[in-house]
Amino acid sequence: MHVIVGEDEFLVERVRDVIIQRTEGNPTVETHHCAELTGPMVYGLVTPTLMQEARVIVFTHGELAKKEVMEAFIEVSKDPVPEITIILMHTGGGKQKKLLNQLKKTTTVNEVKPVKPRDRMRWVMDEFRSHNARVTPDVAQAVLEGVGSDLRELAAAIAQLVADNRGEVTVDAVRTMYQGVAEVSGFEIADLVVSGQTAKAVASTRRALQLGEPPVRLTSAIASNITAIACLYSMRGSSVQVPGMPPWKADKLAKIARRWSEESISRAVVIIAQLEEATKGWGDPEYSVEYAVRTLSELARR
């Protein structure tokens, strides 16, 4: 039985995949969520078949396992079935830490340490090496700047870069593909929108959505800027003040508001109203956000 302990889901999954690949006999693989199990269910799952087929049984979210489930794992680990490989994925947390420590004594333990921010550069370079590609530190830095810090995203990006460039990855190749768009906030996207930077606004929006930024949060930030633009446009010649907005932000948007037309602002207000409805469940929120970002930023340039 293998126990993989680590908080980074992607790294833990990688260790799981290696164990499965090394399992002999072309095994079937099945996965079960520990929170849905009872002790008797564990015993039933690990019972050998009459044909003695090779099997890999993966148990995920071990930190959510009940006491009886962890106790069942301990008993099962003491009397392993040769044709069954058991993998338990665990963050190391939860209420049953004592039982986890006890389980470690009778299993093969894989401790998966998280990649610290200062080690990401080295991790990226090692990832390239795993694809038989050697890159310089400036290439690794460009990947981090263009993709962000999520390891799963970085791994996917590196695999794509190596495939597209036949292993010869340069800084220019990275920048061409990712255009320097990393982790951006909704407020940064909103600023790009009202200033008419369509290409960068759309690319940043896609990136933010890929990284899990909720569409409703992006909508709120964009709506705030559009409301401010409308307010500042109507107050031209007056002191620059927008309720709830810091003076420096109001000053910045006041300069941008001068480039907007009354017609564009009216259309923008309607688009925001439609977007707010879409992100509340009416339609496809992610598509609606990207469409609004593109349309609004184009309005800003008219």
PDB file of C-alpha atoms in Angstrom:
ATOM      1  CA  MET A   1       0.000   0.000   0.000  1.00  0.00           C
ATOM      2  CA  HIS A   2       1.233   3.479  -0.914  1.00  0.00           C
ATOM      3  CA  VAL A   3       0.407   6.623   1.030  1.00  0.00           C
ATOM      4  CA  ILE A   4       1.061   9.914  -0.772  1.00  0.00           C
ATOM      5  CA  VAL A   5       1.083  12.895   1.560  1.00  0.00           C
ATOM      6  CA  GLY A   6       1.104  16.431   0.210  1.00  0.00           C
ATOM      7  CA  GLU A   7      -0.963  19.590  -0.088  1.00  0.00           C
ATOM      8  CA  ASP A   8      -0.307  20.292  -3.766  1.00  0.00           C
ATOM      9  CA  GLU A   9      -2.868  18.226  -5.656  1.00  0.00           C
ATOM     10  CA  PHE A  10      -0.952  18.342  -8.930  1.00  0.00           C
ATOM     11  CA  LEU A  11       2.302  17.036  -7.422  1.00  0.00           C
ATOM     12  CA  VAL A  12       0.453  14.334  -5.508  1.00  0.00           C
ATOM     13  CA  GLU A  13      -1.291  13.241  -8.717  1.00  0.00           C
ATOM     14  CA  ARG A  14       2.073  12.980 -10.432  1.00  0.00           C
ATOM     15  CA  VAL A  15       3.363  10.568  -7.798  1.00  0.00           C
ATOM     16  CA  ARG A  16       0.145   8.570  -8.121  1.00  0.00           C
ATOM     17  CA  ASP A  17       0.613   8.331 -11.888  1.00  0.00           C
ATOM     18  CA  VAL A  18       4.195   7.101 -11.500  1.00  0.00           C
ATOM     19  CA  ILE A  19       3.073   4.351  -9.123  1.00  0.00           C
ATOM     20  CA  ILE A  20       0.356   3.270 -11.550  1.00  0.00           C
ATOM     21  CA  GLN A  21       2.794   3.235 -14.481  1.00  0.00           C
ATOM     22  CA  ARG A  22       5.196   1.036 -12.530  1.00  0.00           C
ATOM     23  CA  THR A  23       2.513  -1.464 -11.557  1.00  0.00           C
ATOM     24  CA  GLU A  24       2.917  -4.701 -13.488  1.00  0.00           C
ATOM     25  CA  GLY A  25       0.183  -6.707 -15.144  1.00  0.00           C
ATOM     26  CA  ASN A  26      -1.657  -3.962 -17.070  1.00  0.00           C
ATOM     27  CA  PRO A  27      -3.908  -3.256 -14.072  1.00  0.00           C
ATOM     28  CA  THR A  28      -7.371  -1.759 -14.070  1.00  0.00           C
ATOM     29  CA  VAL A  29      -7.577   1.508 -12.114  1.00  0.00           C
ATOM     30  CA  GLU A  30     -10.477   2.621  -9.943  1.00  0.00           C
ATOM     31  CA  THR A  31     -10.831   5.711  -7.769  1.00  0.00           C
ATOM     32  CA  HIS A  32     -12.871   6.312  -4.612  1.00  0.00           C
ATOM     33  CA  HIS A  33     -13.441   9.420  -2.484  1.00  0.00           C
ATOM     34  CA  CYS A  34     -12.685   8.703   1.181  1.00  0.00           C
ATOM     35  CA  ALA A  35     -15.483  10.923   2.477  1.00  0.00           C
ATOM     36  CA  GLU A  36     -18.010   8.604   0.824  1.00  0.00           C
ATOM     37  CA  LEU A  37     -16.670   5.406   2.398  1.00  0.00           C
ATOM     38  CA  THR A  38     -17.251   3.334   5.511  1.00  0.00           C
ATOM     39  CA  GLY A  39     -14.926   0.779   7.055  1.00  0.00           C
ATOM     40  CA  PRO A  40     -16.804  -2.244   5.636  1.00  0.00           C
ATOM     41  CA  MET A  41     -16.790  -0.639   2.190  1.00  0.00           C
ATOM     42  CA  VAL A  42     -12.995  -0.445   2.268  1.00  0.00           C
ATOM     43  CA  TYR A  43     -12.723  -4.148   3.087  1.00  0.00           C
ATOM     44  CA  GLY A  44     -15.144  -4.944   0.275  1.00  0.00           C
ATOM     45  CA  LEU A  45     -13.252  -2.882  -2.276  1.00  0.00           C
ATOM     46  CA  VAL A  46      -9.903  -4.536  -1.592  1.00  0.00           C
ATOM     47  CA  THR A  47     -11.212  -8.100  -1.738  1.00  0.00           C
ATOM     48  CA  PRO A  48      -9.391 -10.031  -4.502  1.00  0.00           C
ATOM     49  CA  THR A  49     -11.337 -11.238  -7.528  1.00  0.00           C
ATOM     50  CA  LEU A  50     -11.634 -14.894  -8.519  1.00  0.00           C
ATOM     51  CA  MET A  51      -9.503 -14.243 -11.604  1.00  0.00           C
ATOM     52  CA  GLN A  52      -6.824 -12.540  -9.479  1.00  0.00           C
ATOM     53  CA  GLU A  53      -6.654  -9.623 -11.909  1.00  0.00           C
ATOM     54  CA  ALA A  54      -4.126  -6.839 -11.366  1.00  0.00           C
ATOM     55  CA  ARG A  55      -5.867  -3.799  -9.917  1.00  0.00           C
ATOM     56  CA  VAL A  56      -4.929  -0.354  -8.667  1.00  0.00           C
ATOM     57  CA  ILE A  57      -7.345   1.157  -6.171  1.00  0.00           C
ATOM     58  CA  VAL A  58      -6.879   4.879  -5.559  1.00  0.00           C
ATOM     59  CA  PHE A  59      -8.420   6.499  -2.504  1.00  0.00           C
ATOM     60  CA  THR A  60      -8.527  10.296  -2.688  1.00  0.00           C
ATOM     61  CA  HIS A  61      -9.064  12.933   0.018  1.00  0.00           C
ATOM     62  CA  GLY A  62      -7.751  10.780   2.831  1.00  0.00           C
ATOM     63  CA  GLU A  63      -7.883  13.795   5.141  1.00  0.00           C
ATOM     64  CA  LEU A  64     -11.693  13.531   4.998  1.00  0.00           C
ATOM     65  CA  ALA A  65     -11.799   9.848   5.947  1.00  0.00           C
ATOM     66  CA  LYS A  66     -13.754   8.751   9.006  1.00  0.00           C
ATOM     67  CA  LYS A  67     -11.981   7.020  11.865  1.00  0.00           C
ATOM     68  CA  GLU A  68     -13.345   3.609  10.854  1.00  0.00           C
ATOM     69  CA  VAL A  69     -12.047   4.106   7.310  1.00  0.00           C
ATOM     70  CA  MET A  70      -8.528   4.926   8.483  1.00  0.00           C
ATOM     71  CA  GLU A  71      -8.629   1.937  10.830  1.00  0.00           C
ATOM     72  CA  ALA A  72      -9.655  -0.239   7.882  1.00  0.00           C
ATOM     73  CA  PHE A  73      -6.706   1.055   5.860  1.00  0.00           C
ATOM     74  CA  ILE A  74      -4.368   0.151   8.712  1.00  0.00           C
ATOM     75  CA  GLU A  75      -5.694  -3.401   8.876  1.00  0.00           C
ATOM     76  CA  VAL A  76      -5.611  -3.827   5.094  1.00  0.00           C
ATOM     77  CA  SER A  77      -2.010  -2.597   4.936  1.00  0.00           C
ATOM     78  CA  LYS A  78      -0.931  -5.341   7.335  1.00  0.00           C
ATOM     79  CA  ASP A  79      -2.142  -8.114   5.030  1.00  0.00           C
ATOM     80  CA  PRO A  80      -1.687  -6.924   1.426  1.00  0.00           C
ATOM     81  CA  VAL A  81      -3.121  -8.767  -1.565  1.00  0.00           C
ATOM     82  CA  PRO A  82      -0.327  -9.293  -4.154  1.00  0.00           C
ATOM     83  CA  GLU A  83      -2.378  -8.382  -7.219  1.00  0.00           C
ATOM     84  CA  ILE A  84      -3.923  -5.248  -5.666  1.00  0.00           C
ATOM     85  CA  THR A  85      -2.013  -1.976  -5.380  1.00  0.00           C
ATOM     86  CA  ILE A  86      -3.633   0.495  -3.012  1.00  0.00           C
ATOM     87  CA  ILE A  87      -2.869   4.215  -3.177  1.00  0.00           C
ATOM     88  CA  LEU A  88      -4.101   6.649  -0.547  1.00  0.00           C
ATOM     89  CA  MET A  89      -3.831  10.362  -1.369  1.00  0.00           C
ATOM     90  CA  HIS A  90      -3.762  12.560   1.747  1.00  0.00           C
ATOM     91  CA  THR A  91      -2.986  16.226   2.445  1.00  0.00           C
ATOM     92  CA  GLY A  92      -1.589  15.393   5.864  1.00  0.00           C
ATOM     93  CA  GLY A  93      -4.365  17.284   7.625  1.00  0.00           C
ATOM     94  CA  GLY A  94      -7.777  16.317   8.942  1.00  0.00           C
ATOM     95  CA  LYS A  95      -8.991  14.863  12.213  1.00  0.00           C
ATOM     96  CA  GLN A  96      -7.270  11.480  11.961  1.00  0.00           C
ATOM     97  CA  LYS A  97      -3.604  12.525  12.001  1.00  0.00           C
ATOM     98  CA  LYS A  98      -2.716   9.965  14.671  1.00  0.00           C
ATOM     99  CA  LEU A  99      -4.158   7.179  12.571  1.00  0.00           C
ATOM    100  CA  LEU A 100      -2.318   8.512   9.527  1.00  0.00           C
ATOM    101  CA  ASN A 101       0.966   8.332  11.432  1.00  0.00           C
ATOM    102  CA  GLN A 102       0.118   4.790  12.462  1.00  0.00           C
ATOM    103  CA  LEU A 103      -0.690   3.866   8.855  1.00  0.00           C
ATOM    104  CA  LYS A 104       2.662   5.188   7.677  1.00  0.00           C
ATOM    105  CA  LYS A 105       4.416   2.498   9.712  1.00  0.00           C
ATOM    106  CA  THR A 106       3.012  -0.313   7.560  1.00  0.00           C
ATOM    107  CA  THR A 107       2.986   1.324   4.115  1.00  0.00           C
ATOM    108  CA  THR A 108       5.270   2.880   1.512  1.00  0.00           C
ATOM    109  CA  VAL A 109       5.120   6.615   2.190  1.00  0.00           C
ATOM    110  CA  ASN A 110       5.711   9.346  -0.384  1.00  0.00           C
ATOM    111  CA  GLU A 111       6.035  12.784   1.216  1.00  0.00           C
ATOM    112  CA  VAL A 112       5.383  15.416  -1.457  1.00  0.00           C
ATOM    113  CA  LYS A 113       6.767  18.788  -0.465  1.00  0.00           C
ATOM    114  CA  PRO A 114       5.265  21.956  -1.975  1.00  0.00           C
ATOM    115  CA  VAL A 115       7.376  24.068  -4.309  1.00  0.00           C
ATOM    116  CA  LYS A 116       8.253  27.288  -2.519  1.00  0.00           C
ATOM    117  CA  PRO A 117       8.180  30.568  -4.472  1.00  0.00           C
ATOM    118  CA  ARG A 118      11.970  30.840  -4.395  1.00  0.00           C
ATOM    119  CA  ASP A 119      12.256  27.348  -5.903  1.00  0.00           C
ATOM    120  CA  ARG A 120       9.845  27.818  -8.823  1.00  0.00           C
ATOM    121  CA  MET A 121      12.594  28.845 -11.227  1.00  0.00           C
ATOM    122  CA  ARG A 122      14.496  25.630 -10.549  1.00  0.00           C
ATOM    123  CA  TRP A 123      11.275  23.622 -10.813  1.00  0.00           C
ATOM    124  CA  VAL A 124      10.553  25.102 -14.240  1.00  0.00           C
ATOM    125  CA  MET A 125      14.055  24.291 -15.483  1.00  0.00           C
ATOM    126  CA  ASP A 126      13.781  20.740 -14.133  1.00  0.00           C
ATOM    127  CA  GLU A 127      10.429  20.382 -15.883  1.00  0.00           C
ATOM    128  CA  PHE A 128      12.031  21.331 -19.190  1.00  0.00           C
ATOM    129  CA  ARG A 129      14.771  18.740 -18.543  1.00  0.00           C
ATOM    130  CA  SER A 130      12.117  16.078 -18.013  1.00  0.00           C
ATOM    131  CA  HIS A 131      11.123  16.737 -21.643  1.00  0.00           C
ATOM    132  CA  ASN A 132      14.777  16.472 -22.748  1.00  0.00           C
ATOM    133  CA  ALA A 133      14.932  20.212 -23.300  1.00  0.00           C
ATOM    134  CA  ARG A 134      17.522  22.459 -21.709  1.00  0.00           C
ATOM    135  CA  VAL A 135      16.725  26.131 -21.294  1.00  0.00           C
ATOM    136  CA  THR A 136      18.504  29.161 -19.889  1.00  0.00           C
ATOM    137  CA  PRO A 137      17.300  30.918 -16.724  1.00  0.00           C
ATOM    138  CA  ASP A 138      15.859  33.802 -18.758  1.00  0.00           C
ATOM    139  CA  VAL A 139      13.584  31.357 -20.584  1.00  0.00           C
ATOM    140  CA  ALA A 140      12.393  29.925 -17.258  1.00  0.00           C
ATOM    141  CA  GLN A 141      11.750  33.443 -15.982  1.00  0.00           C
ATOM    142  CA  ALA A 142       9.774  34.303 -19.117  1.00  0.00           C
ATOM    143  CA  VAL A 143       7.609  31.215 -18.586  1.00  0.00           C
ATOM    144  CA  LEU A 144       6.898  32.226 -14.987  1.00  0.00           C
ATOM    145  CA  GLU A 145       6.028  35.759 -16.058  1.00  0.00           C
ATOM    146  CA  GLY A 146       3.853  34.568 -18.899  1.00  0.00           C
ATOM    147  CA  VAL A 147       2.048  31.698 -17.215  1.00  0.00           C
ATOM    148  CA  GLY A 148       1.984  32.394 -13.482  1.00  0.00           C
ATOM    149  CA  SER A 149       2.732  30.251 -10.453  1.00  0.00           C
ATOM    150  CA  ASP A 150       0.244  27.379 -10.766  1.00  0.00           C
ATOM    151  CA  LEU A 151       2.304  24.207 -11.244  1.00  0.00           C
ATOM    152  CA  ARG A 152      -0.323  22.412 -13.292  1.00  0.00           C
ATOM    153  CA  GLU A 153      -0.523  25.379 -15.674  1.00  0.00           C
ATOM    154  CA  LEU A 154       3.258  25.631 -15.819  1.00  0.00           C
ATOM    155  CA  ALA A 155       3.654  21.944 -16.631  1.00  0.00           C
ATOM    156  CA  ALA A 156       1.081  22.174 -19.419  1.00  0.00           C
ATOM    157  CA  ALA A 157       2.732  25.296 -20.818  1.00  0.00           C
ATOM    158  CA  ILE A 158       6.193  23.730 -20.792  1.00  0.00           C
ATOM    159  CA  ALA A 159       4.965  20.591 -22.539  1.00  0.00           C
ATOM    160  CA  GLN A 160       3.302  22.753 -25.203  1.00  0.00           C
ATOM    161  CA  LEU A 161       6.373  24.939 -25.678  1.00  0.00           C
ATOM    162  CA  VAL A 162       8.671  21.947 -26.088  1.00  0.00           C
ATOM    163  CA  ALA A 163       6.303  20.299 -28.571  1.00  0.00           C
ATOM    164  CA  ASP A 164       5.785  23.455 -30.627  1.00  0.00           C
ATOM    165  CA  ASN A 165       9.471  24.346 -30.764  1.00  0.00           C
ATOM    166  CA  ARG A 166      10.974  20.849 -31.065  1.00  0.00           C
ATOM    167  CA  GLY A 167      12.789  21.280 -27.772  1.00  0.00           C
ATOM    168  CA  GLU A 168      14.491  24.548 -28.759  1.00  0.00           C
ATOM    169  CA  VAL A 169      12.606  26.998 -26.535  1.00  0.00           C
ATOM    170  CA  THR A 170      13.692  30.636 -26.527  1.00  0.00           C
ATOM    171  CA  VAL A 171      12.488  33.728 -24.701  1.00  0.00           C
ATOM    172  CA  ASP A 172      10.893  34.973 -27.921  1.00  0.00           C
ATOM    173  CA  ALA A 173       9.003  31.698 -28.302  1.00  0.00           C
ATOM    174  CA  VAL A 174       7.612  32.037 -24.780  1.00  0.00           C
ATOM    175  CA  ARG A 175       6.591  35.649 -25.234  1.00  0.00           C
ATOM    176  CA  THR A 176       5.013  34.946 -28.585  1.00  0.00           C
ATOM    177  CA  MET A 177       2.804  32.265 -27.068  1.00  0.00           C
ATOM    178  CA  TYR A 178       1.883  33.870 -23.760  1.00  0.00           C
ATOM    179  CA  GLN A 179       2.388  37.584 -24.405  1.00  0.00           C
ATOM    180  CA  GLY A 180       3.485  38.170 -20.836  1.00  0.00           C
ATOM    181  CA  VAL A 181       0.023  37.577 -19.392  1.00  0.00           C
ATOM    182  CA  ALA A 182       0.342  36.018 -15.932  1.00  0.00           C
ATOM    183  CA  GLU A 183      -1.822  36.354 -12.853  1.00  0.00           C
ATOM    184  CA  VAL A 184      -3.893  39.510 -13.132  1.00  0.00           C
ATOM    185  CA  SER A 185      -6.563  40.923 -10.876  1.00  0.00           C
ATOM    186  CA  GLY A 186     -10.042  41.974 -11.883  1.00  0.00           C
ATOM    187  CA  PHE A 187      -9.095  45.577 -11.219  1.00  0.00           C
ATOM    188  CA  GLU A 188      -6.176  45.372 -13.652  1.00  0.00           C
ATOM    189  CA  ILE A 189      -8.452  43.885 -16.289  1.00  0.00           C
ATOM    190  CA  ALA A 190     -11.035  46.603 -15.657  1.00  0.00           C
ATOM    191  CA  ASP A 191      -8.366  49.267 -16.211  1.00  0.00           C
ATOM    192  CA  LEU A 192      -7.339  47.616 -19.484  1.00  0.00           C
ATOM    193  CA  VAL A 193     -10.975  47.549 -20.592  1.00  0.00           C
ATOM    194  CA  VAL A 194     -11.779  51.232 -20.045  1.00  0.00           C
ATOM    195  CA  SER A 195      -8.460  52.313 -21.555  1.00  0.00           C
ATOM    196  CA  GLY A 196      -9.235  50.425 -24.770  1.00  0.00           C
ATOM    197  CA  GLN A 197      -6.428  47.848 -24.628  1.00  0.00           C
ATOM    198  CA  THR A 198      -8.524  45.126 -26.242  1.00  0.00           C
ATOM    199  CA  ALA A 199      -5.913  42.463 -27.003  1.00  0.00           C
ATOM    200  CA  LYS A 200      -4.327  42.554 -23.576  1.00  0.00           C
ATOM    201  CA  ALA A 201      -7.699  42.830 -21.818  1.00  0.00           C
ATOM    202  CA  VAL A 202      -9.035  39.720 -23.566  1.00  0.00           C
ATOM    203  CA  ALA A 203      -5.820  37.738 -22.998  1.00  0.00           C
ATOM    204  CA  SER A 204      -5.767  38.737 -19.332  1.00  0.00           C
ATOM    205  CA  THR A 205      -9.428  37.803 -18.919  1.00  0.00           C
ATOM    206  CA  ARG A 206      -8.845  34.354 -20.359  1.00  0.00           C
ATOM    207  CA  ARG A 207      -5.859  33.881 -18.087  1.00  0.00           C
ATOM    208  CA  ALA A 208      -7.778  35.008 -14.995  1.00  0.00           C
ATOM    209  CA  LEU A 209     -10.630  32.609 -15.782  1.00  0.00           C
ATOM    210  CA  GLN A 210      -8.166  29.740 -16.320  1.00  0.00           C
ATOM    211  CA  LEU A 211      -6.707  30.443 -12.893  1.00  0.00           C
ATOM    212  CA  GLY A 212     -10.145  30.251 -11.300  1.00  0.00           C
ATOM    213  CA  GLU A 213     -11.070  33.906 -10.942  1.00  0.00           C
ATOM    214  CA  PRO A 214     -14.892  33.952 -10.525  1.00  0.00           C
ATOM    215  CA  PRO A 215     -16.707  35.679 -13.433  1.00  0.00           C
ATOM    216  CA  VAL A 216     -18.837  37.586 -10.928  1.00  0.00           C
ATOM    217  CA  ARG A 217     -15.714  39.153  -9.394  1.00  0.00           C
ATOM    218  CA  LEU A 218     -14.407  40.250 -12.789  1.00  0.00           C
ATOM    219  CA  THR A 219     -17.842  41.646 -13.596  1.00  0.00           C
ATOM    220  CA  SER A 220     -17.887  43.652 -10.376  1.00  0.00           C
ATOM    221  CA  ALA A 221     -14.494  45.225 -11.094  1.00  0.00           C
ATOM    222  CA  ILE A 222     -15.400  46.110 -14.681  1.00  0.00           C
ATOM    223  CA  ALA A 223     -18.804  47.471 -13.656  1.00  0.00           C
ATOM    224  CA  SER A 224     -17.129  49.668 -11.044  1.00  0.00           C
ATOM    225  CA  ASN A 225     -14.883  51.235 -13.676  1.00  0.00           C
ATOM    226  CA  ILE A 226     -17.708  51.753 -16.179  1.00  0.00           C
ATOM    227  CA  THR A 227     -19.842  53.398 -13.484  1.00  0.00           C
ATOM    228  CA  ALA A 228     -16.925  55.652 -12.582  1.00  0.00           C
ATOM    229  CA  ILE A 229     -16.348  56.570 -16.241  1.00  0.00           C
ATOM    230  CA  ALA A 230     -20.032  57.505 -16.610  1.00  0.00           C
ATOM    231  CA  CYS A 231     -19.923  59.566 -13.417  1.00  0.00           C
ATOM    232  CA  LEU A 232     -16.702  61.356 -14.359  1.00  0.00           C
ATOM    233  CA  TYR A 233     -17.923  62.052 -17.891  1.00  0.00           C
ATOM    234  CA  SER A 234     -20.987  63.825 -16.513  1.00  0.00           C
ATOM    235  CA  MET A 235     -18.834  65.866 -14.100  1.00  0.00           C
ATOM    236  CA  ARG A 236     -16.384  67.221 -16.639  1.00  0.00           C
ATOM    237  CA  GLY A 237     -15.065  70.561 -15.437  1.00  0.00           C
ATOM    238  CA  SER A 238     -16.010  69.787 -11.822  1.00  0.00           C
ATOM    239  CA  SER A 239     -13.789  68.483  -9.040  1.00  0.00           C
ATOM    240  CA  VAL A 240     -12.901  64.838  -9.567  1.00  0.00           C
ATOM    241  CA  GLN A 241     -14.690  62.811  -6.909  1.00  0.00           C
ATOM    242  CA  VAL A 242     -16.334  59.415  -7.150  1.00  0.00           C
ATOM    243  CA  PRO A 243     -18.084  57.973  -4.067  1.00  0.00           C
ATOM    244  CA  GLY A 244     -16.118  55.045  -2.622  1.00  0.00           C
ATOM    245  CA  MET A 245     -13.142  55.552  -4.938  1.00  0.00           C
ATOM    246  CA  PRO A 246      -9.713  56.791  -3.799  1.00  0.00           C
ATOM    247  CA  PRO A 247      -8.724  60.183  -5.283  1.00  0.00           C
ATOM    248  CA  TRP A 248      -5.736  58.764  -7.186  1.00  0.00           C
ATOM    249  CA  LYS A 249      -7.990  56.222  -8.909  1.00  0.00           C
ATOM    250  CA  ALA A 250     -10.555  58.898  -9.751  1.00  0.00           C
ATOM    251  CA  ASP A 251      -7.828  61.122 -11.222  1.00  0.00           C
ATOM    252  CA  LYS A 252      -6.591  58.252 -13.373  1.00  0.00           C
ATOM    253  CA  LEU A 253     -10.048  57.377 -14.672  1.00  0.00           C
ATOM    254  CA  ALA A 254     -10.935  61.050 -15.234  1.00  0.00           C
ATOM    255  CA  LYS A 255      -8.221  61.256 -17.893  1.00  0.00           C
ATOM    256  CA  ILE A 256      -9.527  58.072 -19.503  1.00  0.00           C
ATOM    257  CA  ALA A 257     -13.159  59.293 -19.352  1.00  0.00           C
ATOM    258  CA  ARG A 258     -12.297  62.210 -21.634  1.00  0.00           C
ATOM    259  CA  ARG A 259     -11.672  59.730 -24.437  1.00  0.00           C
ATOM    260  CA  TRP A 260     -15.126  58.188 -24.142  1.00  0.00           C
ATOM    261  CA  SER A 261     -18.186  59.463 -26.024  1.00  0.00           C
ATOM    262  CA  GLU A 262     -21.651  59.830 -24.560  1.00  0.00           C
ATOM    263  CA  GLU A 263     -22.976  57.186 -26.955  1.00  0.00           C
ATOM    264  CA  SER A 264     -20.245  54.709 -25.998  1.00  0.00           C
ATOM    265  CA  ILE A 265     -20.927  55.216 -22.297  1.00  0.00           C
ATOM    266  CA  SER A 266     -24.660  54.613 -22.809  1.00  0.00           C
ATOM    267  CA  ARG A 267     -23.941  51.375 -24.659  1.00  0.00           C
ATOM    268  CA  ALA A 268     -21.417  50.328 -22.002  1.00  0.00           C
ATOM    269  CA  VAL A 269     -23.983  50.732 -19.221  1.00  0.00           C
ATOM    270  CA  VAL A 270     -26.386  48.431 -21.094  1.00  0.00           C
ATOM    271  CA  ILE A 271     -23.643  45.841 -21.689  1.00  0.00           C
ATOM    272  CA  ILE A 272     -22.751  45.837 -17.981  1.00  0.00           C
ATOM    273  CA  ALA A 273     -26.400  45.285 -17.020  1.00  0.00           C
ATOM    274  CA  GLN A 274     -26.564  42.315 -19.395  1.00  0.00           C
ATOM    275  CA  LEU A 275     -23.269  40.959 -18.061  1.00  0.00           C
ATOM    276  CA  GLU A 276     -24.454  41.144 -14.455  1.00  0.00           C
ATOM    277  CA  GLU A 277     -27.516  39.096 -15.398  1.00  0.00           C
ATOM    278  CA  ALA A 278     -25.373  36.536 -17.223  1.00  0.00           C
ATOM    279  CA  THR A 279     -23.027  36.013 -14.275  1.00  0.00           C
ATOM    280  CA  LYS A 280     -25.967  35.375 -11.958  1.00  0.00           C
ATOM    281  CA  GLY A 281     -26.819  32.176 -13.788  1.00  0.00           C
ATOM    282  CA  TRP A 282     -28.488  33.297 -16.987  1.00  0.00           C
ATOM    283  CA  GLY A 283     -26.275  31.896 -19.734  1.00  0.00           C
ATOM    284  CA  ASP A 284     -22.545  31.149 -19.920  1.00  0.00           C
ATOM    285  CA  PRO A 285     -20.755  33.467 -17.433  1.00  0.00           C
ATOM    286  CA  GLU A 286     -17.226  32.957 -18.787  1.00  0.00           C
ATOM    287  CA  TYR A 287     -18.226  33.546 -22.395  1.00  0.00           C
ATOM    288  CA  SER A 288     -20.268  36.583 -21.341  1.00  0.00           C
ATOM    289  CA  VAL A 289     -17.337  38.111 -19.467  1.00  0.00           C
ATOM    290  CA  GLU A 290     -14.953  37.680 -22.392  1.00  0.00           C
ATOM    291  CA  TYR A 291     -17.520  39.059 -24.855  1.00  0.00           C
ATOM    292  CA  ALA A 292     -18.167  42.077 -22.621  1.00  0.00           C
ATOM    293  CA  VAL A 293     -14.450  42.734 -22.158  1.00  0.00           C
ATOM    294  CA  ARG A 294     -13.897  42.720 -25.909  1.00  0.00           C
ATOM    295  CA  THR A 295     -16.943  44.874 -26.691  1.00  0.00           C
ATOM    296  CA  LEU A 296     -16.372  47.414 -23.914  1.00  0.00           C
ATOM    297  CA  SER A 297     -12.690  47.858 -24.683  1.00  0.00           C
ATOM    298  CA  GLU A 298     -13.543  48.435 -28.348  1.00  0.00           C
ATOM    299  CA  LEU A 299     -16.081  51.080 -27.301  1.00  0.00           C
ATOM    300  CA  ALA A 300     -13.330  52.829 -25.353  1.00  0.00           C
ATOM    301  CA  ARG A 301     -11.374  53.307 -28.560  1.00  0.00           C
ATOM    302  CA  ARG A 302     -14.185  54.955 -30.537  1.00  0.00           C
TER     303      ARG A 302
END
